Tab-separated table of C-alpha atoms and ligand atoms in Angstrom:
chain	number	residue	atom	x	y	z
C	22	MET	CA	2.029	-12.138	18.678
C	23	VAL	CA	1.030	-9.771	15.899
C	24	ASP	CA	3.424	-7.374	14.169
C	25	LEU	CA	2.666	-4.777	11.544
C	26	ILE	CA	4.464	-3.362	8.521
C	27	VAL	CA	3.133	0.050	7.482
C	28	GLY	CA	4.109	2.588	4.812
C	29	LEU	CA	5.129	5.993	6.166
C	30	GLN	CA	4.984	8.063	2.972
C	31	TRP	CA	2.776	7.970	-0.153
C	32	GLY	CA	3.221	4.290	-0.952
C	33	ASP	CA	5.763	2.158	-2.818
C	34	GLU	CA	8.272	2.437	0.002
C	35	GLY	CA	9.334	-1.198	-0.396
C	36	LYS	CA	6.819	-2.868	1.924
C	37	GLY	CA	6.782	-6.006	-0.261
C	38	LYS	CA	10.538	-6.481	0.071
C	39	ILE	CA	10.493	-6.194	3.878
C	40	VAL	CA	7.434	-8.437	4.279
C	41	ASP	CA	9.148	-11.067	2.141
C	42	LEU	CA	12.385	-10.662	4.121
C	43	VAL	CA	10.761	-11.235	7.507
C	44	ALA	CA	7.950	-13.622	6.432
C	45	LYS	CA	10.040	-16.656	7.445
C	46	ASN	CA	9.504	-15.586	11.073
C	47	TYR	CA	5.720	-15.680	10.767
C	48	ASP	CA	3.054	-18.361	10.484
C	49	VAL	CA	0.412	-16.040	9.034
C	50	VAL	CA	0.662	-12.963	6.769
C	51	ILE	CA	-2.429	-10.749	6.515
C	52	ARG	CA	-3.596	-8.007	4.153
C	53	SER	CA	-6.166	-5.810	5.879
C	54	GLN	CA	-7.085	-2.966	3.530
C	55	GLY	CA	-6.813	-1.676	-0.019
C	56	GLY	CA	-7.166	-3.848	-3.064
C	57	HIS	CA	-5.318	-4.375	-6.323
C	58	ASN	CA	-4.349	-0.701	-6.331
C	59	ALA	CA	-1.401	-2.002	-4.300
C	60	GLY	CA	1.665	-3.232	-6.133
C	61	HIS	CA	4.186	-4.954	-3.902
C	62	THR	CA	7.388	-6.107	-5.539
C	63	VAL	CA	9.463	-9.005	-4.308
C	64	VAL	CA	12.756	-9.819	-6.024
C	65	LEU	CA	14.059	-13.298	-5.449
C	66	ASP	CA	17.157	-14.717	-7.177
C	67	GLY	CA	16.871	-12.082	-9.882
C	68	LYS	CA	13.191	-12.838	-10.607
C	69	LYS	CA	10.684	-10.069	-10.004
C	70	TYR	CA	7.209	-10.811	-8.601
C	71	ALA	CA	4.502	-8.141	-8.495
C	72	LEU	CA	1.774	-8.864	-5.948
C	73	HIS	CA	-1.427	-6.855	-5.939
C	74	LEU	CA	-3.893	-8.823	-3.819
C	75	LEU	CA	-1.990	-11.794	-2.464
C	76	PRO	CA	-0.003	-10.990	0.674
C	77	SER	CA	3.766	-10.811	0.082
C	78	GLY	CA	4.231	-13.802	2.374
C	79	VAL	CA	3.220	-16.139	-0.458
C	80	LEU	CA	6.779	-16.631	-1.667
C	81	ASN	CA	7.598	-18.148	1.661
C	82	PRO	CA	6.318	-21.695	1.360
C	83	ASN	CA	5.062	-22.139	4.915
C	84	ALA	CA	3.039	-19.045	5.744
C	85	VAL	CA	-0.763	-19.018	5.664
C	86	ASN	CA	-1.921	-15.915	3.783
C	87	VAL	CA	-5.068	-14.087	4.795
C	88	ILE	CA	-7.057	-11.518	2.819
C	89	GLY	CA	-8.860	-9.749	5.642
C	90	ASN	CA	-12.314	-8.198	5.895
C	91	GLY	CA	-11.022	-4.675	5.172
C	92	VAL	CA	-9.693	-5.568	1.719
C	93	VAL	CA	-11.699	-4.935	-1.448
C	94	VAL	CA	-11.282	-7.953	-3.717
C	95	TYR	CA	-11.521	-7.908	-7.499
C	96	PRO	CA	-12.020	-11.639	-8.090
C	97	PRO	CA	-10.531	-11.844	-11.640
C	98	GLN	CA	-7.286	-10.315	-10.355
C	99	LEU	CA	-7.133	-12.677	-7.389
C	100	ILE	CA	-7.834	-15.696	-9.591
C	101	LYS	CA	-5.056	-14.575	-11.932
C	102	GLU	CA	-2.530	-14.146	-9.121
C	103	ILE	CA	-3.383	-17.522	-7.598
C	104	LYS	CA	-2.686	-19.147	-11.004
C	105	GLU	CA	0.535	-17.189	-11.488
C	106	PHE	CA	1.974	-18.025	-8.098
C	107	ASP	CA	0.778	-21.584	-7.869
C	108	LYS	CA	3.208	-22.827	-5.146
C	109	ASN	CA	0.377	-24.618	-3.477
C	110	ILE	CA	-1.148	-21.269	-2.646
C	111	LYS	CA	-4.751	-22.531	-2.717
C	112	ASN	CA	-3.961	-24.650	0.344
C	113	ARG	CA	-2.705	-21.746	2.405
C	114	LEU	CA	-4.945	-18.850	1.402
C	115	LEU	CA	-7.957	-17.618	3.356
C	116	ILE	CA	-10.297	-14.898	2.093
C	117	SER	CA	-12.610	-13.134	4.516
C	118	ASP	CA	-16.308	-13.675	3.900
C	119	LYS	CA	-16.741	-10.063	5.037
C	120	ALA	CA	-14.332	-8.606	2.436
C	121	HIS	CA	-16.167	-6.523	-0.153
C	122	MET	CA	-16.076	-7.351	-3.827
C	123	ILE	CA	-15.042	-4.978	-6.603
C	124	LEU	CA	-17.302	-5.555	-9.589
C	125	ASP	CA	-16.701	-4.311	-13.123
C	126	HIS	CA	-19.076	-1.385	-12.728
C	127	HIS	CA	-16.945	-0.048	-9.841
C	128	ILE	CA	-13.981	0.140	-12.188
C	129	ALA	CA	-16.078	1.878	-14.868
C	130	ILE	CA	-17.357	4.382	-12.273
C	131	ASP	CA	-13.799	5.065	-11.032
C	132	LYS	CA	-12.633	5.859	-14.581
C	133	ALA	CA	-15.721	7.954	-15.413
C	134	ARG	CA	-15.442	10.038	-12.250
C	135	GLU	CA	-11.766	10.705	-12.871
C	136	ARG	CA	-12.621	11.829	-16.407
C	137	LEU	CA	-15.311	14.188	-15.108
C	138	ARG	CA	-13.022	15.618	-12.429
C	139	GLY	CA	-10.746	16.884	-15.233
C	140	LYS	CA	-7.920	18.951	-13.784
C	141	ASN	CA	-9.039	18.041	-10.265
C	142	ALA	CA	-8.615	14.299	-10.887
C	143	ILE	CA	-7.170	12.319	-7.963
C	144	GLY	CA	-4.978	10.266	-10.278
C	145	THR	CA	-6.410	6.970	-9.030
C	146	THR	CA	-5.144	3.599	-10.176
C	147	SER	CA	-8.505	3.045	-12.011
C	148	ARG	CA	-9.049	-0.164	-10.085
C	149	GLY	CA	-12.532	0.669	-8.747
C	150	ILE	CA	-11.244	1.074	-5.188
C	151	GLY	CA	-13.108	4.297	-4.279
C	152	PRO	CA	-16.513	3.219	-5.684
C	153	ALA	CA	-16.307	-0.213	-3.993
C	154	TYR	CA	-15.515	1.336	-0.596
C	155	ALA	CA	-18.218	3.971	-1.192
C	156	ASP	CA	-20.790	1.192	-1.665
C	157	LYS	CA	-19.500	-0.549	1.467
C	158	ILE	CA	-19.985	2.603	3.559
C	159	ALA	CA	-23.391	3.235	1.930
C	160	ARG	CA	-24.351	-0.323	2.910
C	161	ALA	CA	-24.876	-1.152	-0.747
C	162	GLY	CA	-21.807	-3.353	-1.190
C	163	VAL	CA	-21.416	-7.031	-1.967
C	164	ARG	CA	-19.359	-9.252	0.348
C	165	MET	CA	-17.328	-12.283	-0.707
C	166	GLY	CA	-19.449	-14.501	1.556
C	167	GLU	CA	-22.529	-13.653	-0.512
C	168	LEU	CA	-21.210	-15.863	-3.296
C	169	LYS	CA	-22.790	-18.720	-1.365
C	170	ASP	CA	-26.233	-17.835	-2.806
C	171	ILE	CA	-25.831	-16.578	-6.356
C	172	ASP	CA	-29.552	-16.150	-7.032
C	173	LYS	CA	-30.021	-13.983	-3.970
C	174	LEU	CA	-26.956	-11.962	-4.936
C	175	ILE	CA	-28.250	-11.470	-8.472
C	176	GLY	CA	-31.560	-10.211	-7.056
C	177	LYS	CA	-29.676	-7.717	-4.901
C	178	LEU	CA	-27.516	-6.550	-7.799
C	179	SER	CA	-30.557	-6.119	-10.095
C	180	ASP	CA	-32.041	-3.786	-7.467
C	181	TYR	CA	-28.709	-1.984	-7.198
C	182	TYR	CA	-28.506	-1.354	-10.952
C	183	GLU	CA	-32.141	-0.188	-10.987
C	184	MET	CA	-31.605	2.201	-8.083
C	185	ASN	CA	-28.393	3.634	-9.580
C	186	LYS	CA	-29.638	3.813	-13.181
C	187	GLY	CA	-29.730	7.612	-13.389
C	188	TYR	CA	-26.281	8.004	-11.844
C	189	LEU	CA	-24.708	5.335	-14.042
C	190	GLU	CA	-26.274	6.903	-17.153
C	191	TYR	CA	-24.953	10.308	-16.119
C	192	LEU	CA	-21.462	8.862	-15.810
C	193	GLY	CA	-21.791	7.055	-19.132
C	194	VAL	CA	-21.412	3.665	-17.445
C	195	LYS	CA	-23.307	0.884	-19.191
C	196	ILE	CA	-25.448	-1.272	-16.932
C	197	PRO	CA	-24.254	-4.825	-17.513
C	198	ASP	CA	-26.484	-7.636	-18.747
C	199	ILE	CA	-27.548	-9.439	-15.574
C	200	ASN	CA	-27.035	-12.842	-17.213
C	201	ASP	CA	-23.411	-11.950	-17.907
C	202	VAL	CA	-23.004	-10.837	-14.295
C	203	LYS	CA	-24.459	-14.148	-13.149
C	204	LYS	CA	-21.988	-16.107	-15.284
C	205	GLN	CA	-19.133	-14.084	-13.803
C	206	LEU	CA	-20.297	-14.671	-10.242
C	207	ILE	CA	-20.631	-18.410	-10.840
C	208	PHE	CA	-17.045	-18.430	-12.129
C	209	TYR	CA	-15.800	-16.461	-9.103
C	210	LYS	CA	-17.556	-18.919	-6.818
C	211	GLU	CA	-16.058	-21.961	-8.573
C	212	GLU	CA	-12.559	-20.531	-8.306
C	213	LEU	CA	-12.616	-18.966	-4.848
C	214	PHE	CA	-15.394	-20.315	-2.667
C	215	GLU	CA	-13.362	-23.007	-0.931
C	216	ASN	CA	-10.956	-20.311	0.310
C	217	ILE	CA	-13.660	-18.013	1.680
C	218	THR	CA	-14.156	-18.225	5.429
C	219	ASP	CA	-14.642	-16.206	8.601
C	220	THR	CA	-11.033	-15.037	8.856
C	221	THR	CA	-11.747	-13.016	12.026
C	222	LYS	CA	-12.537	-16.268	13.801
C	223	TYR	CA	-9.487	-17.942	12.220
C	224	LEU	CA	-7.209	-15.148	13.467
C	225	TRP	CA	-8.658	-15.282	16.990
C	226	ASP	CA	-8.309	-19.061	17.104
C	227	ASN	CA	-4.665	-18.770	16.027
C	228	ILE	CA	-3.740	-15.622	17.915
C	229	SER	CA	-0.901	-17.349	19.766
C	230	LYS	CA	0.890	-17.891	16.443
C	231	ASN	CA	3.253	-15.357	14.894
C	232	MET	CA	1.294	-13.086	12.606
C	233	LEU	CA	2.307	-10.231	10.329
C	234	LEU	CA	-0.058	-7.554	9.065
C	235	GLU	CA	1.070	-6.215	5.682
C	236	GLY	CA	-0.003	-2.624	5.085
C	237	ALA	CA	-0.925	-1.437	1.625
C	238	GLN	CA	-0.699	2.140	0.363
C	239	ALA	CA	0.643	4.315	3.161
C	240	THR	CA	-0.003	6.839	5.920
C	241	LEU	CA	-0.205	9.965	3.766
C	242	LEU	CA	-2.802	8.223	1.556
C	243	ASP	CA	-5.044	7.418	4.554
C	244	ILE	CA	-8.661	8.492	3.963
C	245	ASP	CA	-8.801	10.362	7.308
C	246	HIS	CA	-5.221	11.307	8.068
C	247	GLY	CA	-3.693	11.676	4.609
C	248	THR	CA	-3.672	14.529	2.108
C	249	TYR	CA	-7.432	14.448	1.453
C	250	PRO	CA	-8.924	14.311	-1.156
C	251	TYR	CA	-5.728	13.075	-2.810
C	252	VAL	CA	-5.797	9.811	-0.895
C	253	THR	CA	-7.034	6.279	-1.283
C	254	SER	CA	-10.381	5.174	0.173
C	255	SER	CA	-9.251	3.101	3.151
C	256	ASN	CA	-7.598	3.617	6.529
C	257	THR	CA	-4.028	2.715	5.740
C	258	ILE	CA	-2.603	3.447	9.199
C	259	ALA	CA	-1.965	0.963	12.025
C	260	SER	CA	-5.441	1.279	13.515
C	261	GLY	CA	-6.935	0.503	10.076
C	262	ALA	CA	-5.045	-2.775	10.060
C	263	LEU	CA	-6.919	-3.788	13.212
C	264	THR	CA	-10.326	-2.838	11.810
C	265	GLY	CA	-9.471	-4.563	8.575
C	266	SER	CA	-8.530	-7.853	10.185
C	267	GLY	CA	-10.510	-8.053	13.423
C	268	ILE	CA	-7.318	-8.447	15.466
C	269	PRO	CA	-7.967	-7.032	18.943
C	270	PRO	CA	-5.931	-3.810	19.491
C	271	LYS	CA	-4.044	-5.054	22.546
C	272	LYS	CA	-2.666	-7.978	20.549
C	273	LEU	CA	-0.589	-5.674	18.394
C	274	ASN	CA	3.076	-6.042	19.291
C	275	LYS	CA	5.695	-4.398	17.061
C	276	VAL	CA	5.079	-1.777	14.375
C	277	THR	CA	7.701	-1.304	11.670
C	278	GLY	CA	7.339	1.782	9.500
C	279	ILE	CA	8.716	1.623	5.960
C	280	ALA	CA	10.163	4.756	4.353
C	281	LYS	CA	12.357	5.391	1.362
C	282	ALA	CA	15.579	7.337	1.891
C	283	TYR	CA	13.810	9.986	-0.249
C	284	THR	CA	10.129	10.472	-1.128
C	285	THR	CA	7.913	9.539	-4.068
C	286	ARG	CA	4.276	9.961	-4.900
C	287	VAL	CA	2.116	8.649	-7.776
C	288	GLY	CA	-1.050	10.486	-8.694
C	289	ASN	CA	-1.967	14.056	-7.862
C	290	GLY	CA	-1.920	16.060	-4.664
C	291	PRO	CA	0.493	18.110	-2.570
C	292	PHE	CA	4.109	16.985	-2.077
C	293	PRO	CA	6.169	19.663	-0.276
C	294	THR	CA	9.640	18.185	-0.872
C	295	GLU	CA	9.016	17.319	-4.540
C	296	GLU	CA	11.976	17.990	-6.818
C	297	SER	CA	10.567	18.598	-10.267
C	298	GLY	CA	13.907	19.485	-11.873
C	299	GLU	CA	17.006	17.550	-12.823
C	300	GLU	CA	17.595	16.046	-9.366
C	301	GLY	CA	14.078	14.599	-9.242
C	302	GLU	CA	14.634	13.123	-12.680
C	303	ARG	CA	17.887	11.585	-11.485
C	304	ILE	CA	16.185	9.952	-8.484
C	305	ARG	CA	13.448	8.603	-10.786
C	306	LYS	CA	16.028	7.127	-13.115
C	307	GLN	CA	18.315	5.652	-10.459
C	308	GLY	CA	15.379	4.364	-8.433
C	309	ALA	CA	13.432	3.071	-11.461
C	310	GLU	CA	10.504	5.001	-10.023
C	311	PHE	CA	7.665	3.817	-12.216
C	312	GLY	CA	4.470	2.391	-10.699
C	313	THR	CA	4.226	-1.369	-10.117
C	314	THR	CA	0.469	-1.268	-10.759
C	315	THR	CA	-0.001	1.377	-13.461
C	316	GLY	CA	3.513	1.971	-14.836
C	317	ARG	CA	3.109	5.720	-14.261
C	318	PRO	CA	6.301	7.710	-13.535
C	319	ARG	CA	6.470	8.444	-9.806
C	320	ARG	CA	7.006	12.038	-8.704
C	321	CYS	CA	10.278	12.219	-6.740
C	322	GLY	CA	11.745	14.416	-4.028
C	323	TRP	CA	13.696	14.533	-0.775
C	324	PHE	CA	13.049	12.861	2.574
C	325	ASP	CA	10.434	14.784	4.556
C	326	VAL	CA	11.056	14.695	8.316
C	327	VAL	CA	7.796	16.479	9.201
C	328	ALA	CA	5.710	13.906	7.329
C	329	ALA	CA	7.816	11.032	8.692
C	330	LYS	CA	7.409	12.162	12.312
C	331	TYR	CA	3.658	12.464	11.801
C	332	ALA	CA	3.509	8.968	10.308
C	333	ILE	CA	5.747	7.457	13.010
C	334	THR	CA	3.520	8.928	15.720
C	335	ILE	CA	0.140	8.014	14.247
C	336	ASN	CA	1.288	4.425	13.699
C	337	SER	CA	3.208	4.185	16.998
C	338	CYS	CA	6.252	2.843	15.163
C	339	ASP	CA	8.855	0.968	17.171
C	340	GLU	CA	11.379	1.045	14.349
C	341	VAL	CA	11.849	2.158	10.764
C	342	ALA	CA	13.115	0.358	7.676
C	343	LEU	CA	14.908	2.849	5.444
C	344	MET	CA	14.669	1.678	1.838
C	345	LYS	CA	16.506	2.364	-1.414
C	346	LEU	CA	19.473	4.110	0.172
C	347	ASP	CA	21.529	3.011	-2.859
C	348	VAL	CA	19.415	5.233	-5.122
C	349	LEU	CA	21.065	8.311	-3.587
C	350	ASP	CA	24.556	6.999	-4.482
C	351	GLY	CA	26.558	9.505	-6.499
C	352	PHE	CA	24.751	12.682	-5.413
C	353	LYS	CA	27.278	15.349	-4.377
C	354	GLU	CA	24.812	16.625	-1.788
C	355	VAL	CA	21.465	15.410	-0.494
C	356	LYS	CA	18.711	17.557	0.940
C	357	VAL	CA	16.383	16.706	3.825
C	358	GLY	CA	13.134	18.568	4.493
C	359	VAL	CA	13.412	19.292	8.229
C	360	GLY	CA	10.455	21.666	8.602
C	361	TYR	CA	7.739	23.561	6.761
C	362	GLU	CA	7.028	27.233	6.336
C	363	ARG	CA	3.637	28.789	5.658
C	364	ASN	CA	3.244	32.544	5.132
C	365	GLY	CA	6.643	33.130	6.707
C	366	LYS	CA	5.774	31.059	9.811
C	367	ARG	CA	7.578	27.865	10.733
C	368	LEU	CA	5.493	24.689	11.076
C	369	ASP	CA	6.967	21.628	12.740
C	370	TYR	CA	3.786	19.584	12.540
C	371	PHE	CA	2.145	17.995	9.483
C	372	PRO	CA	-0.975	20.165	9.072
C	373	SER	CA	-4.466	19.081	7.958
C	374	ASP	CA	-3.920	20.772	4.613
C	375	LEU	CA	-0.673	21.543	2.867
C	376	ASP	CA	-1.863	24.727	1.127
C	377	ASP	CA	1.010	27.203	0.644
C	378	VAL	CA	3.411	24.989	2.590
C	379	LYS	CA	7.091	25.305	1.622
C	380	PRO	CA	9.820	22.965	2.826
C	381	VAL	CA	12.782	24.072	4.927
C	382	TYR	CA	15.887	22.099	3.943
C	383	GLU	CA	19.155	21.081	5.470
C	384	THR	CA	21.832	19.904	3.066
C	385	LEU	CA	24.150	17.014	3.840
C	386	PRO	CA	27.218	15.737	1.965
C	387	GLY	CA	26.522	12.874	-0.441
C	388	TRP	CA	28.222	9.490	-0.832
C	389	ASP	CA	28.837	6.749	-3.337
C	390	GLY	CA	29.002	2.978	-3.105
C	391	SER	CA	26.207	2.047	-0.688
C	392	SER	CA	24.626	-0.201	-3.303
C	393	GLY	CA	24.496	-3.829	-2.182
C	394	ALA	CA	25.959	-3.155	1.298
C	395	ARG	CA	24.922	-5.891	3.736
C	396	LYS	CA	26.726	-4.715	6.867
C	397	TRP	CA	26.725	-1.353	8.677
C	398	GLY	CA	30.502	-1.314	8.429
C	399	ASP	CA	30.309	-1.525	4.612
C	400	LEU	CA	28.435	1.768	4.311
C	401	PRO	CA	30.262	4.945	3.284
C	402	ASP	CA	30.716	7.363	6.224
C	403	ASN	CA	28.429	10.027	4.786
C	404	ALA	CA	25.659	7.461	4.281
C	405	LYS	CA	25.991	6.475	7.946
C	406	LYS	CA	25.816	10.157	8.921
C	407	TYR	CA	22.700	10.575	6.785
C	408	ILE	CA	20.986	7.661	8.522
C	409	GLU	CA	21.965	8.935	11.964
C	410	PHE	CA	20.706	12.393	11.016
C	411	LEU	CA	17.295	10.947	10.044
C	412	GLU	CA	17.175	8.952	13.273
C	413	GLU	CA	17.883	12.034	15.331
C	414	LYS	CA	15.365	14.209	13.475
C	415	THR	CA	12.532	11.640	13.445
C	416	GLY	CA	13.255	10.270	16.915
C	417	CYS	CA	12.851	6.686	15.738
C	418	LYS	CA	15.392	3.888	15.431
C	419	ILE	CA	16.282	2.818	11.890
C	420	LYS	CA	16.525	-0.932	12.260
C	421	TYR	CA	16.731	-1.991	8.603
C	422	ILE	CA	18.608	-0.309	5.774
C	423	SER	CA	17.896	-1.561	2.291
C	424	THR	CA	20.575	-1.146	-0.358
C	425	GLY	CA	19.129	-3.112	-3.279
C	426	ALA	CA	15.967	-4.877	-4.422
C	427	GLU	CA	17.137	-8.401	-3.513
C	428	ARG	CA	16.209	-9.923	-0.136
C	429	GLU	CA	19.870	-10.119	0.931
C	430	ASP	CA	20.707	-6.487	0.127
C	431	THR	CA	19.640	-5.445	3.596
C	432	ILE	CA	21.470	-4.287	6.707
C	433	VAL	CA	19.845	-5.311	9.979
C	434	ARG	CA	21.112	-3.268	12.941
N	501	GDP	P1	5.650	-1.389	-2.033
N	501	GDP	O1	4.391	-1.023	-2.754
N	501	GDP	O2	5.840	-0.594	-0.787
N	501	GDP	O3	5.769	-2.865	-1.771
N	501	GDP	O4	6.845	-0.981	-3.006
N	501	GDP	P2	6.931	-1.261	-4.598
N	501	GDP	O5	7.217	-2.702	-4.800
N	501	GDP	O6	5.760	-0.689	-5.301
N	501	GDP	O7	8.147	-0.340	-5.008
N	501	GDP	C1	9.430	-0.512	-4.485
N	501	GDP	C2	10.404	-0.799	-5.636
N	501	GDP	O8	11.726	-0.649	-5.192
N	501	GDP	C3	10.321	-2.229	-6.143
N	501	GDP	O9	10.594	-2.231	-7.514
N	501	GDP	C4	11.413	-2.947	-5.355
N	501	GDP	O10	11.923	-4.079	-6.024
N	501	GDP	C5	12.454	-1.865	-5.279
N	501	GDP	N1	13.298	-1.875	-4.094
N	501	GDP	C6	12.969	-2.219	-2.814
N	501	GDP	N2	14.017	-1.991	-1.991
N	501	GDP	C7	15.006	-1.491	-2.752
N	501	GDP	C8	16.328	-0.984	-2.470
N	501	GDP	O11	16.785	-0.956	-1.339
N	501	GDP	N3	17.042	-0.531	-3.527
N	501	GDP	C9	16.569	-0.509	-4.791
N	501	GDP	N4	17.337	-0.013	-5.751
N	501	GDP	N5	15.344	-0.972	-5.091
N	501	GDP	C10	14.570	-1.419	-4.086
N	502	IMO	P1	1.274	0.316	-2.602
N	502	IMO	O1	0.591	-0.622	-1.620
N	502	IMO	C1	1.309	4.302	-4.347
N	502	IMO	C2	-2.553	6.253	-4.946
N	502	IMO	C3	-2.973	6.513	-6.380
N	502	IMO	C4	-3.767	7.791	-6.191
N	502	IMO	C5	-4.479	7.551	-4.867
N	502	IMO	C6	-5.908	7.020	-5.011
N	502	IMO	O2	1.909	-0.325	-3.748
N	502	IMO	O3	2.163	1.256	-1.850
N	502	IMO	P2	-6.887	4.626	-5.639
N	502	IMO	O4	-6.778	3.823	-6.889
N	502	IMO	O5	-6.411	3.938	-4.420
N	502	IMO	O6	-8.271	5.210	-5.467
N	502	IMO	O7	-5.928	5.904	-5.891
N	502	IMO	O8	-3.706	6.590	-4.176
N	502	IMO	N1	-2.215	4.847	-4.644
N	502	IMO	C7	-0.964	4.405	-4.470
N	502	IMO	N2	0.214	5.038	-4.610
N	502	IMO	N3	1.287	3.017	-3.952
N	502	IMO	C8	0.113	2.379	-3.764
N	502	IMO	O9	0.034	1.157	-3.217
N	502	IMO	C9	-1.082	3.058	-4.085
N	502	IMO	N4	-2.395	2.722	-4.064
N	502	IMO	C10	-3.076	3.829	-4.386
N	502	IMO	O10	-1.859	6.707	-7.206
N	502	IMO	O11	-2.907	8.879	-6.017
N	503	MG	MG1	3.758	-0.406	-4.645
């Protein structure tokens, strides 16, 4: 049985917390796309863990953790996380031999391209994600399994640097000394090779076990279905999790969509329900909305029903986890974007571009004191009404309500 956790907004919904909460029910936790642009926070007994490449199941001592073929792996980051987490992680971590590698030049290209884009910058995490996926699609990438033959890999990379010389010079990216690259690759191999395997085969062989796919980024950052070009470079939606792991589509069981009780976005691009004034600032402060990966302040705004319905449909969500409800404590009123308007016309569907789109709001009475609630009955009445309103408008059951960063601050309905 394979279940999936997927972000419904622009990322940072609290996927890490929910994966950690439910990981005890699973034998295997799998990352299937993205790279160390992800930042998944797990808070356990007051201690905060930030995971970028390791699946958020690692804090649960029994789960096997898989980094699937669709992930782009920056080996130094993975090596660092393995050391940080210890907990016997080397014995229960599998890395796909088909996963592509992020090399230092990808990071330099990412930064250079953002610089050249100027005011049209995407606002990437500068982790080399886009350039690594671009090389994968151009069939010029390097896979983790290729570490088995360093000399062959070095030959391939020398050709790559030669072929891309003009482009790299144009970007101001220095071509690395091939001997230094070789030393790096030897180090990566020493540290990681024993964990590299055909994870597709592993997952098929173990398909009768309980498995959890952990989404990274989120639906509105999907390369095809998100707010292009202000997106990440992978398919973040449910179907991407299948491509990125090799799990056969009919094996997918339950899909849980993760959404905040409001909306945030890091980086540039359209955001119809953004609140740039005082209320947005208040959400940012109460929600500590600063990026886990880059520390950038997150842009904040109200819950967007149109975007949520789109995300729930494209991912075929069975249920939703509504996160950070406590952050709205103390607001006299809360707004919900229930529709869009463009040139005076009402839109009830999330369009392919958000040019000139304005939100249509409904205002609901606020509440106080939801923070730390662990039972439905402990929630203030107006908070309950808010949740029921979102359920009615999105047409999807809200199964989990999160009222604090700790594992236990969760209502399961
Ligand atoms: P992810 O990328 O989807 O895993 O989310 P992040 O970890 O980047 O961001 C979510 C942040 O909110 C983290 O700092 C979590 O510890 C925190 N968080 C998660 N759930 C709650 C909640 O219900 N209330 C509050 N106040 N914080 C939460
Ligand atoms: P988690 O998994 C929020 C955003 C970046 C930028 C765009 C492209 O923690 O939810 P990239 O470096 O991927 O090329 O940047 O995508 N972005 C995220 N925003 N949470 C994330 O991951 C993100 N990963 C990428 O801010 O706008
Ligand atoms: Mg995050």
